[in-house]
Coordinates of C-alpha atoms and ligand atoms in Angstrom, one line a residue:
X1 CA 11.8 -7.1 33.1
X2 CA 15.8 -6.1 32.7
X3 CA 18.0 -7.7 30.4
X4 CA 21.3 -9.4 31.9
X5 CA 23.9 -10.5 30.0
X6 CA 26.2 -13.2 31.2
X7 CA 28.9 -11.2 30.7
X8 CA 29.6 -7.8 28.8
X9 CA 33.0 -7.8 27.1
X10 CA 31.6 -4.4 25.8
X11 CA 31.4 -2.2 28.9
X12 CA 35.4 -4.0 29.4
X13 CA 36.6 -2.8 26.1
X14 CA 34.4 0.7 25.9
X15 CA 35.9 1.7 29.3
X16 CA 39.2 1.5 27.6
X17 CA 38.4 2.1 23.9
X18 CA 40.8 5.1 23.8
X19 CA 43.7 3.6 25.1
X20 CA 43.3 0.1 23.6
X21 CA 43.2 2.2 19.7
X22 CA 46.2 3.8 20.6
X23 CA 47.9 0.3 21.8
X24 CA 47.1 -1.1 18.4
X25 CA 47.7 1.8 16.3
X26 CA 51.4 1.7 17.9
X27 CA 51.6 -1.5 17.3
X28 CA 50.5 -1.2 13.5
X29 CA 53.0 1.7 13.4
X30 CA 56.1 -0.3 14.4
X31 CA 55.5 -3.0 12.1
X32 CA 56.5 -5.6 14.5
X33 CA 53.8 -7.8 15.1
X34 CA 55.7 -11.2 16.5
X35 CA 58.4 -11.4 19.1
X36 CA 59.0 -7.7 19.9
X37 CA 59.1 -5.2 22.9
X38 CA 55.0 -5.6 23.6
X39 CA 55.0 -9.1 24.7
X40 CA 58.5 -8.5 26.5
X41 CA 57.0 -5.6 28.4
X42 CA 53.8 -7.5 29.0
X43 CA 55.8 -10.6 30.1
X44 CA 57.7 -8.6 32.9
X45 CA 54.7 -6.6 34.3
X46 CA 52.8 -10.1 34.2
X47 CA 55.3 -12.0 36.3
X48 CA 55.1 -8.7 38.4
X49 CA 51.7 -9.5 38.9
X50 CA 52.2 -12.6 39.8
X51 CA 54.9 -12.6 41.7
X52 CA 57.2 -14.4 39.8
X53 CA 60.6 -14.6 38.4
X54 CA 59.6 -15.5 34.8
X55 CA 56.4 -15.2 32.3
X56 CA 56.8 -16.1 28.7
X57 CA 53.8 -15.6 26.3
X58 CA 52.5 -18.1 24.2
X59 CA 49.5 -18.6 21.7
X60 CA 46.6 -19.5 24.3
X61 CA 46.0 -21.3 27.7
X62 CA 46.1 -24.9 26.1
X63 CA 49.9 -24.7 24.9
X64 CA 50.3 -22.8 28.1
X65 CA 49.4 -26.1 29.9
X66 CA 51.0 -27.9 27.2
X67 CA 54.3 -26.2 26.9
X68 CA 54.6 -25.8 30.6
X69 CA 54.3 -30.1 31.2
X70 CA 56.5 -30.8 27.8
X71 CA 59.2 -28.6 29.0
X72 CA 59.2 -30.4 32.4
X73 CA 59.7 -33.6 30.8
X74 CA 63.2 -32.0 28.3
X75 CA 64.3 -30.6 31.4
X76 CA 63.9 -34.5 33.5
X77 CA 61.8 -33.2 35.7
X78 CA 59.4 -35.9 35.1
X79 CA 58.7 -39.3 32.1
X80 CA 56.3 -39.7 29.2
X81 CA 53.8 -42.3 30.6
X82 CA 54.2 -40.5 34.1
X83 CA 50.7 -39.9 35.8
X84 CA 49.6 -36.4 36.9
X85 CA 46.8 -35.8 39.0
X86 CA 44.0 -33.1 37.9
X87 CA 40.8 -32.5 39.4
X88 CA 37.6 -34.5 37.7
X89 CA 35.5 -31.6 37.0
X90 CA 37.7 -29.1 34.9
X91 CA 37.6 -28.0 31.7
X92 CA 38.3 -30.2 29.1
X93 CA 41.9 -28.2 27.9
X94 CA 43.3 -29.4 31.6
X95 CA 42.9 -33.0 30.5
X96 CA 43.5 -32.5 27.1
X97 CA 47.1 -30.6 27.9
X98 CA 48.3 -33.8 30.2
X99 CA 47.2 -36.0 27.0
X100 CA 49.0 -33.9 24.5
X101 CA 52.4 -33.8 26.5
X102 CA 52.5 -37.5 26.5
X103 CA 51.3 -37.9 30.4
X104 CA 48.5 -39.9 32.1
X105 CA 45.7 -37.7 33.8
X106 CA 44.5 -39.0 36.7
X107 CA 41.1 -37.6 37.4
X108 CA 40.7 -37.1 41.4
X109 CA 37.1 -36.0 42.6
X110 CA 36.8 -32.9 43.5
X111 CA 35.1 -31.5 47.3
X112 CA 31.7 -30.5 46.7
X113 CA 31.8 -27.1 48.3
X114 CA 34.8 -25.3 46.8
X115 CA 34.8 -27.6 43.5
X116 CA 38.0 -27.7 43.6
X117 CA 41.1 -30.5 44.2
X118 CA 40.0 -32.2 47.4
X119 CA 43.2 -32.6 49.2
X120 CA 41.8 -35.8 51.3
X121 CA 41.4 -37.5 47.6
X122 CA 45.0 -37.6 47.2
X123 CA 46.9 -40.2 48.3
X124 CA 44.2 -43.3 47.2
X125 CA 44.9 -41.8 44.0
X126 CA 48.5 -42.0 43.8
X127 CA 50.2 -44.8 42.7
X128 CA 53.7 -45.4 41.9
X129 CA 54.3 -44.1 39.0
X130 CA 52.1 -40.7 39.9
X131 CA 54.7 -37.8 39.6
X132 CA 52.7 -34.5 39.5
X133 CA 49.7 -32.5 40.7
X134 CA 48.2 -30.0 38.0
X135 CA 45.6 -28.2 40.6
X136 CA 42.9 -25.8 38.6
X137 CA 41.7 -22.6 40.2
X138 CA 38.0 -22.9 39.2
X139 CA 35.7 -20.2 38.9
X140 CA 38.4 -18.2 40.1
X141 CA 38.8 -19.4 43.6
X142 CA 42.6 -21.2 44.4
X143 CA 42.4 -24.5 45.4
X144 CA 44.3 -25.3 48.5
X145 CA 47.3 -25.1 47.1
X146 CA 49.6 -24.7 50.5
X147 CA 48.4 -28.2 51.3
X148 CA 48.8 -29.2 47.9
X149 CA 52.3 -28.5 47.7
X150 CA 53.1 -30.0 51.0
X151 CA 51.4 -33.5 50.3
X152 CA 53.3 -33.5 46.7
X153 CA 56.7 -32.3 48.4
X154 CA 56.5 -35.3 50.8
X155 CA 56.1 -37.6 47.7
X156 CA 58.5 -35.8 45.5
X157 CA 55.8 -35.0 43.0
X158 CA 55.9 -31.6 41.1
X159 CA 52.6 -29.2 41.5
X160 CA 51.1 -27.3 38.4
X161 CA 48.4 -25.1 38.4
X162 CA 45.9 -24.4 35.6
X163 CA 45.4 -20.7 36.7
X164 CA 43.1 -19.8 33.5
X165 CA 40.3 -18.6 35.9
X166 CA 41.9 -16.7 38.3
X167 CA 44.0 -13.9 37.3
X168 CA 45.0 -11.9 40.2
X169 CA 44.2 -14.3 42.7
X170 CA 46.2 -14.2 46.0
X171 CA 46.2 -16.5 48.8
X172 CA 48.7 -18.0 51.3
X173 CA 52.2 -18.1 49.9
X174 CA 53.2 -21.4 48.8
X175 CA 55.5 -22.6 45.3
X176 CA 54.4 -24.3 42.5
X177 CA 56.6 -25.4 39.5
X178 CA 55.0 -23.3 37.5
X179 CA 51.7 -22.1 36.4
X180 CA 49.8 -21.5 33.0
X181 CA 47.1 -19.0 31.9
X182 CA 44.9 -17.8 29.7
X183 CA 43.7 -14.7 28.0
X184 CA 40.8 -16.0 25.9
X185 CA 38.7 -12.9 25.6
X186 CA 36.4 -13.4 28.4
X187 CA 38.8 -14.3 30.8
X188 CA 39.4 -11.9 34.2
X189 CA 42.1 -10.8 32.0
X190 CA 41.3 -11.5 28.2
X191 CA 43.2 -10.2 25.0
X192 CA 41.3 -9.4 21.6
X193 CA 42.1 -12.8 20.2
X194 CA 43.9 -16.0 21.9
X195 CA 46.6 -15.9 24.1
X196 CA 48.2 -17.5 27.4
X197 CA 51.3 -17.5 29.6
X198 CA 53.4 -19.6 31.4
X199 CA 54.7 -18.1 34.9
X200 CA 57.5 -19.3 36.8
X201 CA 60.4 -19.0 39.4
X202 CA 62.3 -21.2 37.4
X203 CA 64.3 -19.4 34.6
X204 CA 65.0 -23.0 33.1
X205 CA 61.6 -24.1 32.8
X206 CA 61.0 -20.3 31.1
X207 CA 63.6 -21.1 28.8
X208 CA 62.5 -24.2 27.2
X209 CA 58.9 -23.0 27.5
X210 CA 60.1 -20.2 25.6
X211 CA 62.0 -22.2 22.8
X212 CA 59.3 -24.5 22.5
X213 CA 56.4 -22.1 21.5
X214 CA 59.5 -20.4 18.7
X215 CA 59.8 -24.2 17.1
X216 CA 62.7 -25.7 19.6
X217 CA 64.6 -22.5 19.0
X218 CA 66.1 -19.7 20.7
X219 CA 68.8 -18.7 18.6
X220 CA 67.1 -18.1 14.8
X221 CA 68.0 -21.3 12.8
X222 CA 69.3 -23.5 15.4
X223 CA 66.4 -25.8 16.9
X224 CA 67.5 -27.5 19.7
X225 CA 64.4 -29.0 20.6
X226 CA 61.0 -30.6 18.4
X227 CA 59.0 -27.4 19.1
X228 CA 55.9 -25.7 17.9
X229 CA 54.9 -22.3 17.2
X230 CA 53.0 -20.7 19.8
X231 CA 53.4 -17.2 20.6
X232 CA 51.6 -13.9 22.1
X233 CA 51.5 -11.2 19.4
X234 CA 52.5 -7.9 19.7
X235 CA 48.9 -6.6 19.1
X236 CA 47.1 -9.2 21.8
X237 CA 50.4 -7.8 24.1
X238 CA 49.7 -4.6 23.6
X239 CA 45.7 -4.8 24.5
X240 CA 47.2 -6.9 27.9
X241 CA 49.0 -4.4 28.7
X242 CA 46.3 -1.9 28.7
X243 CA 44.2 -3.9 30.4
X244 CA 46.6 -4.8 33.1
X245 CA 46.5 -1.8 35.4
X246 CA 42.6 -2.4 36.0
X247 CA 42.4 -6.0 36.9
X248 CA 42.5 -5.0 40.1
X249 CA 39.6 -3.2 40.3
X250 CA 37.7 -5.5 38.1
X251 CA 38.6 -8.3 40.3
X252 CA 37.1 -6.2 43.2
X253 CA 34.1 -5.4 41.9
X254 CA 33.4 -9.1 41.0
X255 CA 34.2 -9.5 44.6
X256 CA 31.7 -7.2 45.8
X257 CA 29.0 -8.8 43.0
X258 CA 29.7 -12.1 44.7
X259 CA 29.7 -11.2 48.3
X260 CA 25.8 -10.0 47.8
X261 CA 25.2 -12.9 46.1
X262 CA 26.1 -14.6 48.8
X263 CA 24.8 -13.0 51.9
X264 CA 21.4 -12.3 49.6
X265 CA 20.3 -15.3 47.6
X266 CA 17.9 -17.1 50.0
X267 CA 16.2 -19.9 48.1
X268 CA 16.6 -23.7 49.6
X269 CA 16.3 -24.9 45.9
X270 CA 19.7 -23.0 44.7
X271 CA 23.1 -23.7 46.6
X272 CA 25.8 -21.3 46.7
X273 CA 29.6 -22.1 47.0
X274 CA 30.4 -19.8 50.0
X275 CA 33.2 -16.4 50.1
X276 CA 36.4 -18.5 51.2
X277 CA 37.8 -16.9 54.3
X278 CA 40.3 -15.1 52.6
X279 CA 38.3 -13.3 50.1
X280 CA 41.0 -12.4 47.6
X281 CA 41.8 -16.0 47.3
X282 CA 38.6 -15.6 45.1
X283 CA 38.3 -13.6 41.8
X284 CA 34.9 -14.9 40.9
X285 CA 35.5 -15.9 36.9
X286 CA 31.9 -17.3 37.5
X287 CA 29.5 -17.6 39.8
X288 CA 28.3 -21.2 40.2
X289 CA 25.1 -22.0 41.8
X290 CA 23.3 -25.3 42.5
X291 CA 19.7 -26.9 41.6
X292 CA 18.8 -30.2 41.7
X293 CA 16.1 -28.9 38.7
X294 CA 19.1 -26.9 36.8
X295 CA 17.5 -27.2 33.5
X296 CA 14.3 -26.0 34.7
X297 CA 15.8 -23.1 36.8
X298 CA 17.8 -21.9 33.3
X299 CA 14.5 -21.5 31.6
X300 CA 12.7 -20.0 34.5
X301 CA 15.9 -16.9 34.6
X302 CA 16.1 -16.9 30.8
X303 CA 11.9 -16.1 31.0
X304 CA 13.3 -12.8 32.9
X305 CA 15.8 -11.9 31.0
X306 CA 18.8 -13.4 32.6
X307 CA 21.6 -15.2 31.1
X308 CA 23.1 -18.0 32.4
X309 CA 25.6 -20.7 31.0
X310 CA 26.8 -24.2 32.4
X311 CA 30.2 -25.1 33.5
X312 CA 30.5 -27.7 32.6
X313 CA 27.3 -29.9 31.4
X314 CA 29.7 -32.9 30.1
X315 CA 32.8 -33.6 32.4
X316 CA 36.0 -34.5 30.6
X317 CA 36.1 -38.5 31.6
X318 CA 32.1 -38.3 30.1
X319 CA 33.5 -36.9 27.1
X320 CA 33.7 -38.9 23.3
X321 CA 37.3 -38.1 22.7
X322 CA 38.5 -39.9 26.0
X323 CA 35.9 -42.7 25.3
X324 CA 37.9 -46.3 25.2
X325 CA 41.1 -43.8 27.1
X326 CA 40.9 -45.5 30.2
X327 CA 41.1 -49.4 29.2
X328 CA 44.1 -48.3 27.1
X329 CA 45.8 -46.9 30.2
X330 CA 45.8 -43.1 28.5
X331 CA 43.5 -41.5 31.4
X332 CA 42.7 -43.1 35.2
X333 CA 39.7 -42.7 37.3
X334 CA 37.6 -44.7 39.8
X335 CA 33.9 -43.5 40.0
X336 CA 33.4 -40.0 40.1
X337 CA 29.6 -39.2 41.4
X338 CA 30.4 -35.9 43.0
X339 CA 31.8 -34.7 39.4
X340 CA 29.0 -35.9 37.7
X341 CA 26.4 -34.8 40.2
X342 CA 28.3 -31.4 40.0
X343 CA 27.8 -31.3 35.8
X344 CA 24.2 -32.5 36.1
X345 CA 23.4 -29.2 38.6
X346 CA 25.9 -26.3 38.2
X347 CA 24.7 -22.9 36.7
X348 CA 26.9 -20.2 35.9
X349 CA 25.0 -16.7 36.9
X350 CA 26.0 -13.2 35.8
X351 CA 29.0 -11.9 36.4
X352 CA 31.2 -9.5 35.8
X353 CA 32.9 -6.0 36.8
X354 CA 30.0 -4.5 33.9
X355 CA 27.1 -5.1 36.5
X356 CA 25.8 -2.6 37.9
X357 CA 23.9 -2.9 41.0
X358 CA 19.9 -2.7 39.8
X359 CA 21.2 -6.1 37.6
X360 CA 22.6 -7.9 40.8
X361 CA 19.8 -7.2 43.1
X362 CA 17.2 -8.4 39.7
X363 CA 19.4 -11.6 39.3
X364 CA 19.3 -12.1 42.8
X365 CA 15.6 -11.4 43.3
X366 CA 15.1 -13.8 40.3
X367 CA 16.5 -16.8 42.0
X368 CA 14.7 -16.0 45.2
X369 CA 11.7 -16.4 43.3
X370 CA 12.6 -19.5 41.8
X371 CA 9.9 -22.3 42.7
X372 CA 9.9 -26.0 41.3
Ligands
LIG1 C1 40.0 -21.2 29.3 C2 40.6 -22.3 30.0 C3 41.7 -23.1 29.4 C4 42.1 -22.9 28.0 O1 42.5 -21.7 27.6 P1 42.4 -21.3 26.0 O2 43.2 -20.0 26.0 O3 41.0 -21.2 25.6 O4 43.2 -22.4 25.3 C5 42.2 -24.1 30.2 N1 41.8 -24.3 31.4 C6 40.8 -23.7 32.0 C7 40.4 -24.0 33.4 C8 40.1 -22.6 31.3 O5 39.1 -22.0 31.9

């Protein structure tokens, strides 16, 4: 019997622990902990990363999402009331972030095998007052955002992305408005506390995003906008920045874990969501798998020691908070079986750039074991 953890945020911060003291203890030195030369740093090498013109930091990946759509609607870019279209089986912060900014989520099912916005959904979903498409990279794999783009440039709709899962991600080229992310601690790229961005290639859309999350204000005393305050620190900067230079590698190796999880779990009782052609488009936040007896299969792999969670076991639509949202026009949806068939069967299996290989060929023996 072997012990595996979902995910070790230890091995992450012990392969670093040097550096990361160091980051804070600067930090601590310069008594400047808000608005300073960490998070300006981090912001550049970020968009870097991205390959963007702008990143601004904020508090965590829900005002990310939030800031991003409110500053879209300041700029004209789209109403209050306006519809946006976000996949059915997301997180609940997706939904939540098109709520908060005064917009109307539309919730479009999702195709079964990348889980992900199914393109083909889109235009029964649209109707005439539909304006934007906020597309989520779950588990860490891009949805098909050049055909994405395309559909919502031929409708003169603006295109989103929640990229919370999918740091360092790189597919096709295409151009979104803007995207938002988070850094939640067990994120592919996670600070020591919350935090989130919002990346761009448009330096307006950066601005207000910026004033926003500093209460409406860029200049200090003059609010020009109803803002809120929402900001990356200098410490959680500081650790990003650290951590920066090996998300690479970390991506990679979750790449690796993945590929021989899928060329080696052989079990007609467990499906697996297959390496997309290109495989960087994929940085494996999790690794879904799924049984028709998921319950059942996450008592059978806790029995040997391995750790599994569910994303997600209630969908957002499902959830009490939206209950009553749809007769009073503040969410849409038709039925939604695949979502709800994908809730009732998804497990999340180990994974992470900690693993070594003796824990990926005993998670993978585990579910090739599996018997109902
Ligand atoms: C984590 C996450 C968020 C929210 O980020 P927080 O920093 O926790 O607010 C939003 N969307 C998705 C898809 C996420 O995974």
């Amino acid at each position: 019997m072997m012990n595996v953890p979902f995910y070790s945020l230890d091995y992450v911060n012990r392969d670093l622990g040097l550096s990361l003291g160091d980051s804070i203890d600067a930090v601590v030195k310069s008594n400047w902990f808000i608005r300073g030369s960490r998070c300006a740093l981090f912001e550049e090498a970020f968009a870097d990363l991205c390959g963007k013109k702008a990143c601004v930091g904020v508090g965590n990946g829900l005002d990310a999402l939030t800031l991003m759509l409110k500053a879209s609607i300041i700029l004209g870019r789209i109403s209050t009331g306006d519809e946006v279209i976000v996949p059915a089986n997301t997180f609940v912060a997706t939904v939540l972030a098109v709520r908060a900014a005064g917009l109307v989520p539309v919730l479009v099912e999702p195709n079964s095998e990348t889980c992900n916005l199914d393109v083909a959904q889109l235009p029964a979903a649209c109707s005439a007052r539909t304006r934007a498409i906020l597309a989520v990279h779950l588990y860490g794999r891009l949805a098909d955002m050049p055909a994405i783009c395309e559909f919502a440039r031929a409708h003169g709709m603006l295109v989103f992305e929640d990229a919370a899962q999918a740091h360092g991600a790189s597919g096709e080229s295409y151009s979104s408005n803007a995207a938002a992310y988070s850094f939640y601690p067990t994120k592919n790229l996670g600070a020591m506390g919350d935090g989130g961005a919002v990346v761009t290639d448009d330096i307006e859309l950066a601005r207000v995003v910026r004033s926003l999350g500093n209460y409406g204000s860029i200049e200090k005393y003059v609010n020009q906008y109803v803002g809120v305050n929402s900001r990356l620190d200098e410490i959680q900067a500081a650790i990003l920045q650290a951590k920066l230079p090996h998300l690479d590698a970390w991506n990679r190796r979750r790449q690796e874990i993945a590929a021989r999880y899928c060329a080696e779990i052989k079990n007609p009782l467990v499906r697996i969501t297959p390496v997309p052609a290109n495989p960087k488009s994929h940085v494996w936040h999790v690794f879904p798998v799924f049984c028709e007896t998921r319950d059942d299969l996450q008592k059978f792999l806790k029995g040997r020691g391995v750790e599994t969670l569910i994303h997600y076991p209630i969908p957002p639509h499902r959830q009490e908070a939206f209950s009553g949202a749809l007769s009073r026009g503040e969410l849409r949806y038709g039925p939604l079986p695949i979502t709800e068939k994908l809730a009732k069967t998804e497990l999340s299996i180990p994974m992470g750039p900690s693993m070594i290989d003796e824990q990926v060929s005993y998670v993978i023996e585990s579910l090739n074991n599996y018997a109902h």
